[in-house]
Amino acid sequence: MAYFLQQLINGLTLGAIYGLIAIGYTMVYGIIGMINFAHGEIYMIGAFLTVICFVLLGGPEFASVPLALLLILVVSMVFTAAYGWTVERLAYRPLRGSFRLAPLISAIGMSIALQNYVQITQGARVKPIQPVIRGGFEVFNQGGFAVQISYLQIFIWILTIGLMVGFTYVITQTSMGRQQRACEQDRKMASLIGVNVDRTISLTFVIGALLAAVAGLITTLYYGVIDFYIGFLAGMKAFTAAVLGGIGSLPGAMLGGLLIGLIEAFWSAYFTIEYKDVATFGILVLVLIFKPTGFLGKPEVEKV
């Protein structure tokens, strides 16, 4: 039981990271019906910006850890938002009226370009950082095995829940959220009633990039090491989470992220760790066979 609880804690932490990245995928798909395959690289850039700010601030011995983390988060979000906006302007907006595969191919090209750009500018070696948030407490002990929750895991959970609550409020209660939902239903009609569709889509990319920056920060703090390739695998897992929960559904994206985090944690704990990715994508295939829209997705209805 103690081992099970420890893996549950680890899985929920990993799932929260995947969920934050998956929201960026599902938001873009909900508005323009396309998958932003460069989103994983935006997350990777956010992680590198965290390391750069960490080094510039002088390492782990901050005078005030909360203030330093807040400053790092703000800087990372500003720069990743700029990257997200640029991806939309270069890879999507010029091809919005083209055939459906054109923006998809363009996004894949942008993903490869960003990956190589970071490799050239930052090098191919891994980038480690020293632990910033240390310590934790024991919640359960059975047969000498102690179940522990670190302060960093608590920080990740609180940050994720806070972002989800704030983000839900923005989508459901603000003018920008109403414009996004209008563009999701019918972009042409939304433009006829005065919604600036281009600006709304750009803001959606920016918001997704902001969440990717948060995921990049907590990934760097949690694992303590990054490289230029982390965006590809994490992006694929987050995309899988979005599909598993129901592409286009924000709660579904977070649910899918949590499920994938739990699958990876428990599979690595009770089976061979080399096949955890096989287990993740295998379960995705089974879910899509029996429920093609995902757990919380809704089938598309075409009116004729």
Short mmCIF file of N, CA and C in Angstrom, two decimals, residues 65-194:
data_model
loop_
_atom_site.label_atom_id
_atom_site.label_comp_id
_atom_site.label_asym_id
_atom_site.label_seq_id
_atom_site.Cartn_x
_atom_site.Cartn_y
_atom_site.Cartn_z
N VAL A 65 13.62 32.68 -2.25
CA VAL A 65 13.28 31.67 -3.25
C VAL A 65 11.94 31.99 -3.92
N PRO A 66 10.86 32.33 -3.19
CA PRO A 66 9.59 32.64 -3.87
C PRO A 66 9.71 33.80 -4.85
N LEU A 67 10.44 34.86 -4.46
CA LEU A 67 10.60 36.00 -5.34
C LEU A 67 11.40 35.62 -6.58
N ALA A 68 12.45 34.82 -6.40
CA ALA A 68 13.27 34.39 -7.54
C ALA A 68 12.45 33.52 -8.49
N LEU A 69 11.66 32.60 -7.96
CA LEU A 69 10.84 31.74 -8.81
C LEU A 69 9.79 32.56 -9.56
N LEU A 70 9.23 33.55 -8.89
CA LEU A 70 8.25 34.42 -9.55
C LEU A 70 8.90 35.20 -10.69
N LEU A 71 10.09 35.72 -10.45
CA LEU A 71 10.80 36.46 -11.50
C LEU A 71 11.14 35.55 -12.68
N ILE A 72 11.63 34.34 -12.38
CA ILE A 72 11.95 33.37 -13.44
C ILE A 72 10.71 33.03 -14.24
N LEU A 73 9.60 32.82 -13.54
CA LEU A 73 8.35 32.46 -14.22
C LEU A 73 7.87 33.59 -15.12
N VAL A 74 7.93 34.82 -14.66
CA VAL A 74 7.49 35.96 -15.46
C VAL A 74 8.34 36.10 -16.71
N VAL A 75 9.66 36.04 -16.55
CA VAL A 75 10.56 36.18 -17.71
C VAL A 75 10.31 35.05 -18.70
N SER A 76 10.18 33.82 -18.20
CA SER A 76 9.94 32.68 -19.08
C SER A 76 8.62 32.81 -19.83
N MET A 77 7.58 33.27 -19.15
CA MET A 77 6.27 33.41 -19.78
C MET A 77 6.29 34.50 -20.85
N VAL A 78 6.99 35.59 -20.59
CA VAL A 78 7.06 36.67 -21.58
C VAL A 78 7.71 36.19 -22.86
N PHE A 79 8.84 35.50 -22.74
CA PHE A 79 9.56 35.07 -23.93
C PHE A 79 8.83 33.94 -24.65
N THR A 80 8.27 32.99 -23.93
CA THR A 80 7.55 31.90 -24.60
C THR A 80 6.28 32.43 -25.27
N ALA A 81 5.65 33.43 -24.67
CA ALA A 81 4.49 34.05 -25.31
C ALA A 81 4.88 34.65 -26.65
N ALA A 82 6.05 35.28 -26.70
CA ALA A 82 6.54 35.84 -27.96
C ALA A 82 6.79 34.74 -28.98
N TYR A 83 7.35 33.62 -28.53
CA TYR A 83 7.57 32.50 -29.45
C TYR A 83 6.24 31.92 -29.94
N GLY A 84 5.27 31.78 -29.04
CA GLY A 84 3.97 31.27 -29.45
C GLY A 84 3.29 32.18 -30.47
N TRP A 85 3.37 33.48 -30.24
CA TRP A 85 2.79 34.45 -31.18
C TRP A 85 3.49 34.35 -32.53
N THR A 86 4.82 34.19 -32.52
CA THR A 86 5.58 34.09 -33.77
C THR A 86 5.22 32.84 -34.55
N VAL A 87 5.04 31.72 -33.84
CA VAL A 87 4.65 30.48 -34.51
C VAL A 87 3.32 30.65 -35.22
N GLU A 88 2.38 31.31 -34.58
CA GLU A 88 1.07 31.52 -35.21
C GLU A 88 1.19 32.41 -36.43
N ARG A 89 1.98 33.47 -36.33
CA ARG A 89 2.12 34.40 -37.46
C ARG A 89 2.86 33.77 -38.63
N LEU A 90 3.86 32.94 -38.37
CA LEU A 90 4.68 32.39 -39.44
C LEU A 90 4.15 31.07 -39.99
N ALA A 91 3.68 30.19 -39.10
CA ALA A 91 3.34 28.83 -39.53
C ALA A 91 1.87 28.62 -39.81
N TYR A 92 1.00 29.47 -39.24
CA TYR A 92 -0.43 29.21 -39.36
C TYR A 92 -1.20 30.28 -40.12
N ARG A 93 -1.02 31.54 -39.75
CA ARG A 93 -1.85 32.58 -40.36
C ARG A 93 -1.71 32.66 -41.88
N PRO A 94 -0.51 32.60 -42.45
CA PRO A 94 -0.43 32.67 -43.93
C PRO A 94 -1.09 31.48 -44.63
N LEU A 95 -1.26 30.37 -43.92
CA LEU A 95 -1.79 29.15 -44.54
C LEU A 95 -3.20 28.82 -44.07
N ARG A 96 -3.85 29.76 -43.41
CA ARG A 96 -5.16 29.46 -42.82
C ARG A 96 -6.21 29.13 -43.89
N GLY A 97 -6.10 29.72 -45.06
CA GLY A 97 -7.07 29.44 -46.11
C GLY A 97 -6.63 28.34 -47.06
N SER A 98 -5.48 27.71 -46.79
CA SER A 98 -4.97 26.67 -47.66
C SER A 98 -5.60 25.33 -47.30
N PHE A 99 -5.17 24.26 -47.99
CA PHE A 99 -5.67 22.94 -47.67
C PHE A 99 -5.18 22.53 -46.28
N ARG A 100 -5.86 21.57 -45.64
CA ARG A 100 -5.67 21.31 -44.22
C ARG A 100 -4.28 20.80 -43.87
N LEU A 101 -3.62 20.11 -44.78
CA LEU A 101 -2.31 19.56 -44.46
C LEU A 101 -1.21 20.62 -44.45
N ALA A 102 -1.43 21.74 -45.13
CA ALA A 102 -0.38 22.76 -45.24
C ALA A 102 0.03 23.33 -43.87
N PRO A 103 -0.91 23.79 -43.02
CA PRO A 103 -0.48 24.28 -41.71
C PRO A 103 0.14 23.20 -40.85
N LEU A 104 -0.32 21.96 -41.00
CA LEU A 104 0.24 20.86 -40.22
C LEU A 104 1.70 20.63 -40.58
N ILE A 105 2.00 20.61 -41.87
CA ILE A 105 3.39 20.44 -42.33
C ILE A 105 4.23 21.63 -41.90
N SER A 106 3.65 22.81 -41.98
CA SER A 106 4.37 24.01 -41.57
C SER A 106 4.71 23.97 -40.08
N ALA A 107 3.77 23.49 -39.25
CA ALA A 107 4.02 23.39 -37.81
C ALA A 107 5.11 22.38 -37.51
N ILE A 108 5.12 21.26 -38.22
CA ILE A 108 6.18 20.27 -38.02
C ILE A 108 7.54 20.87 -38.40
N GLY A 109 7.57 21.63 -39.51
CA GLY A 109 8.80 22.31 -39.89
C GLY A 109 9.25 23.31 -38.84
N MET A 110 8.30 24.06 -38.27
CA MET A 110 8.63 25.00 -37.21
C MET A 110 9.18 24.28 -35.98
N SER A 111 8.61 23.11 -35.67
CA SER A 111 9.09 22.32 -34.54
C SER A 111 10.55 21.91 -34.74
N ILE A 112 10.87 21.42 -35.93
CA ILE A 112 12.25 21.01 -36.21
C ILE A 112 13.19 22.22 -36.18
N ALA A 113 12.72 23.36 -36.71
CA ALA A 113 13.56 24.56 -36.73
C ALA A 113 13.85 25.04 -35.32
N LEU A 114 12.84 25.07 -34.44
CA LEU A 114 13.06 25.51 -33.06
C LEU A 114 13.98 24.55 -32.31
N GLN A 115 13.81 23.27 -32.56
CA GLN A 115 14.66 22.28 -31.90
C GLN A 115 16.12 22.47 -32.27
N ASN A 116 16.38 22.66 -33.56
CA ASN A 116 17.77 22.86 -33.99
C ASN A 116 18.30 24.23 -33.60
N TYR A 117 17.42 25.22 -33.55
CA TYR A 117 17.82 26.56 -33.10
C TYR A 117 18.34 26.52 -31.66
N VAL A 118 17.62 25.81 -30.79
CA VAL A 118 18.06 25.69 -29.40
C VAL A 118 19.33 24.86 -29.31
N GLN A 119 19.44 23.81 -30.12
CA GLN A 119 20.64 22.98 -30.10
C GLN A 119 21.87 23.78 -30.51
N ILE A 120 21.71 24.66 -31.51
CA ILE A 120 22.85 25.45 -31.97
C ILE A 120 23.22 26.53 -30.95
N THR A 121 22.21 27.19 -30.39
CA THR A 121 22.50 28.31 -29.49
C THR A 121 22.89 27.88 -28.08
N GLN A 122 22.35 26.74 -27.61
CA GLN A 122 22.59 26.31 -26.24
C GLN A 122 23.46 25.06 -26.13
N GLY A 123 23.72 24.42 -27.26
CA GLY A 123 24.53 23.21 -27.24
C GLY A 123 23.68 21.96 -27.06
N ALA A 124 24.28 20.81 -27.39
CA ALA A 124 23.55 19.54 -27.34
C ALA A 124 23.65 18.86 -25.98
N ARG A 125 24.52 19.33 -25.11
CA ARG A 125 24.68 18.69 -23.80
C ARG A 125 23.49 19.00 -22.90
N VAL A 126 23.29 18.12 -21.93
CA VAL A 126 22.21 18.34 -20.96
C VAL A 126 22.58 19.53 -20.08
N LYS A 127 21.55 20.22 -19.58
CA LYS A 127 21.74 21.39 -18.74
C LYS A 127 21.17 21.09 -17.34
N PRO A 128 22.03 20.87 -16.36
CA PRO A 128 21.54 20.59 -15.00
C PRO A 128 21.45 21.86 -14.16
N ILE A 129 20.61 21.82 -13.14
CA ILE A 129 20.56 22.89 -12.14
C ILE A 129 20.51 22.25 -10.76
N GLN A 130 20.91 23.00 -9.78
CA GLN A 130 20.86 22.52 -8.40
C GLN A 130 19.42 22.61 -7.87
N PRO A 131 19.06 21.75 -6.91
CA PRO A 131 17.71 21.82 -6.33
C PRO A 131 17.43 23.19 -5.71
N VAL A 132 16.25 23.68 -5.97
CA VAL A 132 15.85 24.99 -5.44
C VAL A 132 14.89 24.82 -4.26
N ILE A 133 13.89 23.98 -4.45
CA ILE A 133 12.93 23.71 -3.38
C ILE A 133 13.25 22.35 -2.79
N ARG A 134 13.75 22.32 -1.58
CA ARG A 134 14.17 21.08 -0.93
C ARG A 134 13.20 20.71 0.18
N GLY A 135 13.30 19.44 0.56
CA GLY A 135 12.55 18.99 1.73
C GLY A 135 11.16 18.49 1.40
N GLY A 136 10.50 18.02 2.42
CA GLY A 136 9.16 17.49 2.31
C GLY A 136 8.75 16.90 3.65
N PHE A 137 7.73 16.07 3.63
CA PHE A 137 7.31 15.43 4.88
C PHE A 137 6.78 14.04 4.59
N GLU A 138 6.81 13.23 5.63
CA GLU A 138 6.36 11.84 5.53
C GLU A 138 4.89 11.76 5.88
N VAL A 139 4.13 11.08 5.03
CA VAL A 139 2.68 10.98 5.25
C VAL A 139 2.25 9.59 5.66
N PHE A 140 3.11 8.59 5.41
CA PHE A 140 2.71 7.22 5.72
C PHE A 140 3.95 6.36 5.77
N ASN A 141 3.95 5.36 6.64
CA ASN A 141 5.08 4.45 6.76
C ASN A 141 4.56 3.04 6.98
N GLN A 142 5.04 2.13 6.12
CA GLN A 142 4.60 0.74 6.22
C GLN A 142 5.78 -0.18 5.99
N GLY A 143 6.13 -0.94 6.99
CA GLY A 143 7.23 -1.89 6.86
C GLY A 143 8.56 -1.24 6.55
N GLY A 144 8.77 -0.04 7.02
CA GLY A 144 10.02 0.66 6.76
C GLY A 144 10.04 1.47 5.49
N PHE A 145 8.97 1.36 4.66
CA PHE A 145 8.89 2.15 3.44
C PHE A 145 8.07 3.41 3.74
N ALA A 146 8.72 4.56 3.60
CA ALA A 146 8.09 5.84 3.94
C ALA A 146 7.52 6.49 2.69
N VAL A 147 6.25 6.86 2.74
CA VAL A 147 5.61 7.61 1.67
C VAL A 147 5.85 9.09 1.92
N GLN A 148 6.49 9.75 0.99
CA GLN A 148 6.88 11.15 1.17
C GLN A 148 6.29 12.03 0.08
N ILE A 149 5.93 13.23 0.49
CA ILE A 149 5.51 14.27 -0.45
C ILE A 149 6.49 15.43 -0.29
N SER A 150 7.14 15.79 -1.38
CA SER A 150 8.09 16.89 -1.31
C SER A 150 7.36 18.22 -1.41
N TYR A 151 8.01 19.24 -0.90
CA TYR A 151 7.43 20.59 -1.00
C TYR A 151 7.31 21.01 -2.47
N LEU A 152 8.22 20.50 -3.32
CA LEU A 152 8.14 20.82 -4.74
C LEU A 152 6.89 20.22 -5.36
N GLN A 153 6.53 18.99 -4.98
CA GLN A 153 5.31 18.37 -5.50
C GLN A 153 4.07 19.15 -5.05
N ILE A 154 4.07 19.60 -3.82
CA ILE A 154 2.95 20.42 -3.34
C ILE A 154 2.88 21.73 -4.12
N PHE A 155 4.03 22.33 -4.38
CA PHE A 155 4.08 23.56 -5.17
C PHE A 155 3.51 23.32 -6.57
N ILE A 156 3.87 22.18 -7.19
CA ILE A 156 3.36 21.87 -8.53
C ILE A 156 1.85 21.70 -8.51
N TRP A 157 1.32 21.00 -7.51
CA TRP A 157 -0.13 20.78 -7.43
C TRP A 157 -0.87 22.10 -7.23
N ILE A 158 -0.37 22.93 -6.31
CA ILE A 158 -1.04 24.21 -6.04
C ILE A 158 -1.02 25.10 -7.27
N LEU A 159 0.15 25.15 -7.93
CA LEU A 159 0.28 25.99 -9.12
C LEU A 159 -0.65 25.51 -10.23
N THR A 160 -0.73 24.20 -10.43
CA THR A 160 -1.58 23.65 -11.48
C THR A 160 -3.05 23.91 -11.19
N ILE A 161 -3.47 23.68 -9.96
CA ILE A 161 -4.87 23.92 -9.60
C ILE A 161 -5.22 25.39 -9.73
N GLY A 162 -4.31 26.26 -9.27
CA GLY A 162 -4.55 27.69 -9.39
C GLY A 162 -4.69 28.15 -10.84
N LEU A 163 -3.82 27.62 -11.69
CA LEU A 163 -3.90 27.97 -13.12
C LEU A 163 -5.19 27.46 -13.74
N MET A 164 -5.61 26.26 -13.38
CA MET A 164 -6.84 25.70 -13.94
C MET A 164 -8.06 26.52 -13.52
N VAL A 165 -8.11 26.92 -12.24
CA VAL A 165 -9.22 27.74 -11.77
C VAL A 165 -9.24 29.09 -12.47
N GLY A 166 -8.07 29.75 -12.53
CA GLY A 166 -8.01 31.05 -13.19
C GLY A 166 -8.30 30.96 -14.66
N PHE A 167 -7.80 29.93 -15.29
CA PHE A 167 -8.01 29.77 -16.72
C PHE A 167 -9.48 29.48 -17.04
N THR A 168 -10.10 28.66 -16.21
CA THR A 168 -11.53 28.37 -16.39
C THR A 168 -12.36 29.64 -16.26
N TYR A 169 -11.98 30.49 -15.32
CA TYR A 169 -12.70 31.75 -15.15
C TYR A 169 -12.54 32.63 -16.40
N VAL A 170 -11.33 32.68 -16.94
CA VAL A 170 -11.10 33.50 -18.13
C VAL A 170 -11.95 33.01 -19.30
N ILE A 171 -12.02 31.70 -19.51
CA ILE A 171 -12.74 31.14 -20.64
C ILE A 171 -14.26 31.32 -20.49
N THR A 172 -14.76 31.18 -19.27
CA THR A 172 -16.21 31.16 -19.08
C THR A 172 -16.81 32.52 -18.71
N GLN A 173 -16.00 33.44 -18.17
CA GLN A 173 -16.58 34.65 -17.61
C GLN A 173 -16.08 35.95 -18.23
N THR A 174 -15.10 35.90 -19.09
CA THR A 174 -14.54 37.14 -19.62
C THR A 174 -14.91 37.32 -21.09
N SER A 175 -14.72 38.55 -21.57
CA SER A 175 -15.01 38.84 -22.97
C SER A 175 -14.09 38.06 -23.91
N MET A 176 -12.82 37.94 -23.53
CA MET A 176 -11.89 37.18 -24.37
C MET A 176 -12.32 35.72 -24.46
N GLY A 177 -12.78 35.15 -23.36
CA GLY A 177 -13.26 33.78 -23.38
C GLY A 177 -14.47 33.60 -24.28
N ARG A 178 -15.37 34.56 -24.25
CA ARG A 178 -16.54 34.48 -25.12
C ARG A 178 -16.14 34.58 -26.59
N GLN A 179 -15.15 35.42 -26.89
CA GLN A 179 -14.68 35.52 -28.27
C GLN A 179 -14.02 34.22 -28.71
N GLN A 180 -13.27 33.58 -27.82
CA GLN A 180 -12.66 32.30 -28.17
C GLN A 180 -13.71 31.24 -28.44
N ARG A 181 -14.75 31.21 -27.62
CA ARG A 181 -15.80 30.22 -27.82
C ARG A 181 -16.59 30.51 -29.10
N ALA A 182 -16.74 31.78 -29.42
CA ALA A 182 -17.43 32.13 -30.67
C ALA A 182 -16.61 31.68 -31.87
N CYS A 183 -15.29 31.90 -31.84
CA CYS A 183 -14.44 31.46 -32.93
C CYS A 183 -14.42 29.94 -33.04
N GLU A 184 -14.53 29.27 -31.90
CA GLU A 184 -14.56 27.81 -31.92
C GLU A 184 -15.81 27.30 -32.64
N GLN A 185 -16.94 27.97 -32.44
CA GLN A 185 -18.18 27.52 -33.06
C GLN A 185 -18.25 27.87 -34.54
N ASP A 186 -17.89 29.10 -34.89
CA ASP A 186 -17.98 29.52 -36.29
C ASP A 186 -17.15 30.78 -36.48
N ARG A 187 -15.96 30.64 -37.06
CA ARG A 187 -15.07 31.79 -37.20
C ARG A 187 -15.65 32.85 -38.13
N LYS A 188 -16.31 32.44 -39.20
CA LYS A 188 -16.85 33.40 -40.15
C LYS A 188 -17.97 34.21 -39.52
N MET A 189 -18.88 33.54 -38.81
CA MET A 189 -19.96 34.27 -38.16
C MET A 189 -19.43 35.16 -37.04
N ALA A 190 -18.40 34.68 -36.33
CA ALA A 190 -17.81 35.49 -35.26
C ALA A 190 -17.24 36.80 -35.83
N SER A 191 -16.60 36.71 -36.99
CA SER A 191 -16.04 37.92 -37.59
C SER A 191 -17.15 38.87 -38.04
N LEU A 192 -18.29 38.33 -38.46
CA LEU A 192 -19.40 39.17 -38.90
C LEU A 192 -20.04 39.94 -37.76
N ILE A 193 -19.95 39.42 -36.55
CA ILE A 193 -20.56 40.12 -35.40
C ILE A 193 -19.53 40.97 -34.65
N GLY A 194 -18.33 41.14 -35.22
CA GLY A 194 -17.37 42.08 -34.66
C GLY A 194 -16.21 41.48 -33.91
#
